[in-house]
Amino acid sequence: QVELVESGGGLVQPGGSLRLSCAASGIIVSIGDMGWYRQAPGKQRELVATITSGGSTNYAGSLKGRFSISRDNAKNTVDLQMNSLNAEDTAVYYCNAVVRTSWSRRASEYWGQGTQVTVSS
């Protein structure tokens, strides 16, 4: 019913920037919180940032200041601007959204397929 598709990942040198985008499509009545998470090889998936439908943001403490999350409710998209990237930022980045597909059912959480971000010289 709902698909989240990330884009914008790739290879970037240390100190560089990338902007990730995620678009939600399908049967969508409303979208609540949206967010970005990441998972490095051998590590647990961790929160990067979240944003409510009203625009309130939350960041992992170590990332605040370098990363910025934003959303466009009209387009059903959420972006992640990543600056001053370093090797520790290398991970698969996943888009997340809480989506209602019917007024008669509770919202469900959806995940994108992930996009690889590699920071290397």
PDB file of N, CA and C in Angstrom, residues 17-62:
ATOM      1  N   SER A  17      29.349  16.809   1.528  1.00  0.00           N
ATOM      2  CA  SER A  17      27.936  16.854   1.881  1.00  0.00           C
ATOM      3  C   SER A  17      27.107  16.012   0.932  1.00  0.00           C
ATOM      4  N   LEU A  18      25.999  15.542   1.432  1.00  0.00           N
ATOM      5  CA  LEU A  18      25.025  14.826   0.636  1.00  0.00           C
ATOM      6  C   LEU A  18      23.641  15.203   1.124  1.00  0.00           C
ATOM      7  N   ARG A  19      22.700  15.142   0.220  1.00  0.00           N
ATOM      8  CA  ARG A  19      21.316  15.375   0.586  1.00  0.00           C
ATOM      9  C   ARG A  19      20.507  14.156   0.176  1.00  0.00           C
ATOM     10  N   LEU A  20      19.939  13.503   1.155  1.00  0.00           N
ATOM     11  CA  LEU A  20      19.108  12.344   0.910  1.00  0.00           C
ATOM     12  C   LEU A  20      17.647  12.763   0.837  1.00  0.00           C
ATOM     13  N   SER A  21      16.920  12.087  -0.015  1.00  0.00           N
ATOM     14  CA  SER A  21      15.501  12.360  -0.145  1.00  0.00           C
ATOM     15  C   SER A  21      14.721  11.063  -0.029  1.00  0.00           C
ATOM     16  N   CYS A  22      13.519  11.170   0.457  1.00  0.00           N
ATOM     17  CA  CYS A  22      12.635  10.024   0.579  1.00  0.00           C
ATOM     18  C   CYS A  22      11.237  10.456   0.188  1.00  0.00           C
ATOM     19  N   ALA A  23      10.652   9.714  -0.709  1.00  0.00           N
ATOM     20  CA  ALA A  23       9.306  10.011  -1.163  1.00  0.00           C
ATOM     21  C   ALA A  23       8.367   8.866  -0.815  1.00  0.00           C
ATOM     22  N   ALA A  24       7.256   9.203  -0.230  1.00  0.00           N
ATOM     23  CA  ALA A  24       6.238   8.218   0.100  1.00  0.00           C
ATOM     24  C   ALA A  24       5.166   8.218  -0.973  1.00  0.00           C
ATOM     25  N   SER A  25       4.751   7.047  -1.357  1.00  0.00           N
ATOM     26  CA  SER A  25       3.717   6.937  -2.366  1.00  0.00           C
ATOM     27  C   SER A  25       2.806   5.768  -2.037  1.00  0.00           C
ATOM     28  N   GLY A  26       1.656   5.750  -2.673  1.00  0.00           N
ATOM     29  CA  GLY A  26       0.703   4.686  -2.441  1.00  0.00           C
ATOM     30  C   GLY A  26      -0.583   5.216  -1.848  1.00  0.00           C
ATOM     31  N   ILE A  27      -1.251   4.368  -1.096  1.00  0.00           N
ATOM     32  CA  ILE A  27      -2.500   4.759  -0.457  1.00  0.00           C
ATOM     33  C   ILE A  27      -2.170   5.460   0.851  1.00  0.00           C
ATOM     34  N   ILE A  28      -2.268   6.760   0.848  1.00  0.00           N
ATOM     35  CA  ILE A  28      -1.879   7.572   1.993  1.00  0.00           C
ATOM     36  C   ILE A  28      -3.009   8.506   2.383  1.00  0.00           C
ATOM     37  N   VAL A  29      -3.470   8.343   3.590  1.00  0.00           N
ATOM     38  CA  VAL A  29      -4.462   9.254   4.142  1.00  0.00           C
ATOM     39  C   VAL A  29      -3.756  10.394   4.864  1.00  0.00           C
ATOM     40  N   SER A  30      -2.770  10.041   5.662  1.00  0.00           N
ATOM     41  CA  SER A  30      -1.983  11.039   6.365  1.00  0.00           C
ATOM     42  C   SER A  30      -0.660  10.428   6.785  1.00  0.00           C
ATOM     43  N   ILE A  31       0.309  11.282   7.014  1.00  0.00           N
ATOM     44  CA  ILE A  31       1.618  10.845   7.465  1.00  0.00           C
ATOM     45  C   ILE A  31       1.960  11.571   8.753  1.00  0.00           C
ATOM     46  N   GLY A  32       2.308  10.803   9.746  1.00  0.00           N
ATOM     47  CA  GLY A  32       2.710  11.385  11.010  1.00  0.00           C
ATOM     48  C   GLY A  32       4.195  11.642  11.031  1.00  0.00           C
ATOM     49  N   ASP A  33       4.860  11.106  12.034  1.00  0.00           N
ATOM     50  CA  ASP A  33       6.300  11.295  12.138  1.00  0.00           C
ATOM     51  C   ASP A  33       7.031  10.656  10.973  1.00  0.00           C
ATOM     52  N   MET A  34       8.098  11.294  10.563  1.00  0.00           N
ATOM     53  CA  MET A  34       8.987  10.752   9.557  1.00  0.00           C
ATOM     54  C   MET A  34      10.397  10.847  10.112  1.00  0.00           C
ATOM     55  N   GLY A  35      11.276  10.020   9.589  1.00  0.00           N
ATOM     56  CA  GLY A  35      12.619  10.067  10.115  1.00  0.00           C
ATOM     57  C   GLY A  35      13.632   9.359   9.251  1.00  0.00           C
ATOM     58  N   TRP A  36      14.864   9.522   9.664  1.00  0.00           N
ATOM     59  CA  TRP A  36      15.976   8.844   9.031  1.00  0.00           C
ATOM     60  C   TRP A  36      16.734   8.046  10.073  1.00  0.00           C
ATOM     61  N   TYR A  37      17.090   6.849   9.704  1.00  0.00           N
ATOM     62  CA  TYR A  37      17.878   5.968  10.535  1.00  0.00           C
ATOM     63  C   TYR A  37      19.034   5.445   9.705  1.00  0.00           C
ATOM     64  N   ARG A  38      20.037   4.940  10.365  1.00  0.00           N
ATOM     65  CA  ARG A  38      21.158   4.399   9.619  1.00  0.00           C
ATOM     66  C   ARG A  38      21.698   3.154  10.301  1.00  0.00           C
ATOM     67  N   GLN A  39      22.335   2.330   9.515  1.00  0.00           N
ATOM     68  CA  GLN A  39      22.906   1.098  10.025  1.00  0.00           C
ATOM     69  C   GLN A  39      24.224   0.816   9.321  1.00  0.00           C
ATOM     70  N   ALA A  40      25.270   0.764  10.102  1.00  0.00           N
ATOM     71  CA  ALA A  40      26.580   0.417   9.590  1.00  0.00           C
ATOM     72  C   ALA A  40      26.774  -1.086   9.717  1.00  0.00           C
ATOM     73  N   PRO A  41      27.653  -1.662   8.914  1.00  0.00           N
ATOM     74  CA  PRO A  41      27.889  -3.108   8.983  1.00  0.00           C
ATOM     75  C   PRO A  41      28.248  -3.561  10.391  1.00  0.00           C
ATOM     76  N   GLY A  42      27.567  -4.595  10.862  1.00  0.00           N
ATOM     77  CA  GLY A  42      27.844  -5.134  12.174  1.00  0.00           C
ATOM     78  C   GLY A  42      27.306  -4.326  13.328  1.00  0.00           C
ATOM     79  N   LYS A  43      26.573  -3.275  13.044  1.00  0.00           N
ATOM     80  CA  LYS A  43      26.041  -2.426  14.089  1.00  0.00           C
ATOM     81  C   LYS A  43      24.520  -2.385  14.033  1.00  0.00           C
ATOM     82  N   GLN A  44      23.935  -1.961  15.125  1.00  0.00           N
ATOM     83  CA  GLN A  44      22.491  -1.830  15.186  1.00  0.00           C
ATOM     84  C   GLN A  44      22.033  -0.584  14.439  1.00  0.00           C
ATOM     85  N   ARG A  45      20.811  -0.651  13.976  1.00  0.00           N
ATOM     86  CA  ARG A  45      20.236   0.515  13.342  1.00  0.00           C
ATOM     87  C   ARG A  45      20.031   1.601  14.399  1.00  0.00           C
ATOM     88  N   GLU A  46      20.390   2.808  14.061  1.00  0.00           N
ATOM     89  CA  GLU A  46      20.283   3.897  15.005  1.00  0.00           C
ATOM     90  C   GLU A  46      19.526   5.074  14.416  1.00  0.00           C
ATOM     91  N   LEU A  47      18.926   5.811  15.293  1.00  0.00           N
ATOM     92  CA  LEU A  47      18.190   6.998  14.887  1.00  0.00           C
ATOM     93  C   LEU A  47      19.151   8.085  14.454  1.00  0.00           C
ATOM     94  N   VAL A  48      18.813   8.727  13.361  1.00  0.00           N
ATOM     95  CA  VAL A  48      19.560   9.890  12.903  1.00  0.00           C
ATOM     96  C   VAL A  48      18.778  11.150  13.242  1.00  0.00           C
ATOM     97  N   ALA A  49      17.555  11.204  12.769  1.00  0.00           N
ATOM     98  CA  ALA A  49      16.710  12.355  13.032  1.00  0.00           C
ATOM     99  C   ALA A  49      15.261  12.010  12.744  1.00  0.00           C
ATOM    100  N   THR A  50      14.365  12.676  13.429  1.00  0.00           N
ATOM    101  CA  THR A  50      12.944  12.531  13.164  1.00  0.00           C
ATOM    102  C   THR A  50      12.318  13.910  13.056  1.00  0.00           C
ATOM    103  N   ILE A  51      11.173  13.944  12.417  1.00  0.00           N
ATOM    104  CA  ILE A  51      10.444  15.192  12.276  1.00  0.00           C
ATOM    105  C   ILE A  51       8.960  14.892  12.311  1.00  0.00           C
ATOM    106  N   THR A  52       8.229  15.657  13.084  1.00  0.00           N
ATOM    107  CA  THR A  52       6.793  15.454  13.190  1.00  0.00           C
ATOM    108  C   THR A  52       6.087  16.106  12.014  1.00  0.00           C
ATOM    109  N   SER A  53       4.808  15.825  11.904  1.00  0.00           N
ATOM    110  CA  SER A  53       4.033  16.425  10.831  1.00  0.00           C
ATOM    111  C   SER A  53       3.993  17.946  10.946  1.00  0.00           C
ATOM    112  N   GLY A  54       4.162  18.447  12.159  1.00  0.00           N
ATOM    113  CA  GLY A  54       4.175  19.880  12.382  1.00  0.00           C
ATOM    114  C   GLY A  54       5.534  20.521  12.229  1.00  0.00           C
ATOM    115  N   GLY A  55       6.563  19.706  12.018  1.00  0.00           N
ATOM    116  CA  GLY A  55       7.885  20.244  11.779  1.00  0.00           C
ATOM    117  C   GLY A  55       8.841  20.224  12.954  1.00  0.00           C
ATOM    118  N   SER A  56       8.431  19.658  14.072  1.00  0.00           N
ATOM    119  CA  SER A  56       9.332  19.551  15.216  1.00  0.00           C
ATOM    120  C   SER A  56      10.371  18.476  14.936  1.00  0.00           C
ATOM    121  N   THR A  57      11.617  18.782  15.217  1.00  0.00           N
ATOM    122  CA  THR A  57      12.704  17.864  14.891  1.00  0.00           C
ATOM    123  C   THR A  57      13.390  17.315  16.119  1.00  0.00           C
ATOM    124  N   ASN A  58      14.005  16.177  15.928  1.00  0.00           N
ATOM    125  CA  ASN A  58      14.785  15.530  16.962  1.00  0.00           C
ATOM    126  C   ASN A  58      15.985  14.881  16.295  1.00  0.00           C
ATOM    127  N   TYR A  59      17.152  15.078  16.872  1.00  0.00           N
ATOM    128  CA  TYR A  59      18.376  14.544  16.302  1.00  0.00           C
ATOM    129  C   TYR A  59      19.142  13.714  17.310  1.00  0.00           C
ATOM    130  N   ALA A  60      19.877  12.756  16.792  1.00  0.00           N
ATOM    131  CA  ALA A  60      20.851  12.088  17.628  1.00  0.00           C
ATOM    132  C   ALA A  60      21.842  13.151  18.086  1.00  0.00           C
ATOM    133  N   GLY A  61      22.183  13.104  19.358  1.00  0.00           N
ATOM    134  CA  GLY A  61      23.001  14.165  19.928  1.00  0.00           C
ATOM    135  C   GLY A  61      24.291  14.446  19.185  1.00  0.00           C
ATOM    136  N   SER A  62      24.943  13.409  18.721  1.00  0.00           N
ATOM    137  CA  SER A  62      26.222  13.576  18.054  1.00  0.00           C
ATOM    138  C   SER A  62      26.095  14.131  16.642  1.00  0.00           C
TER     139      SER A  62
END
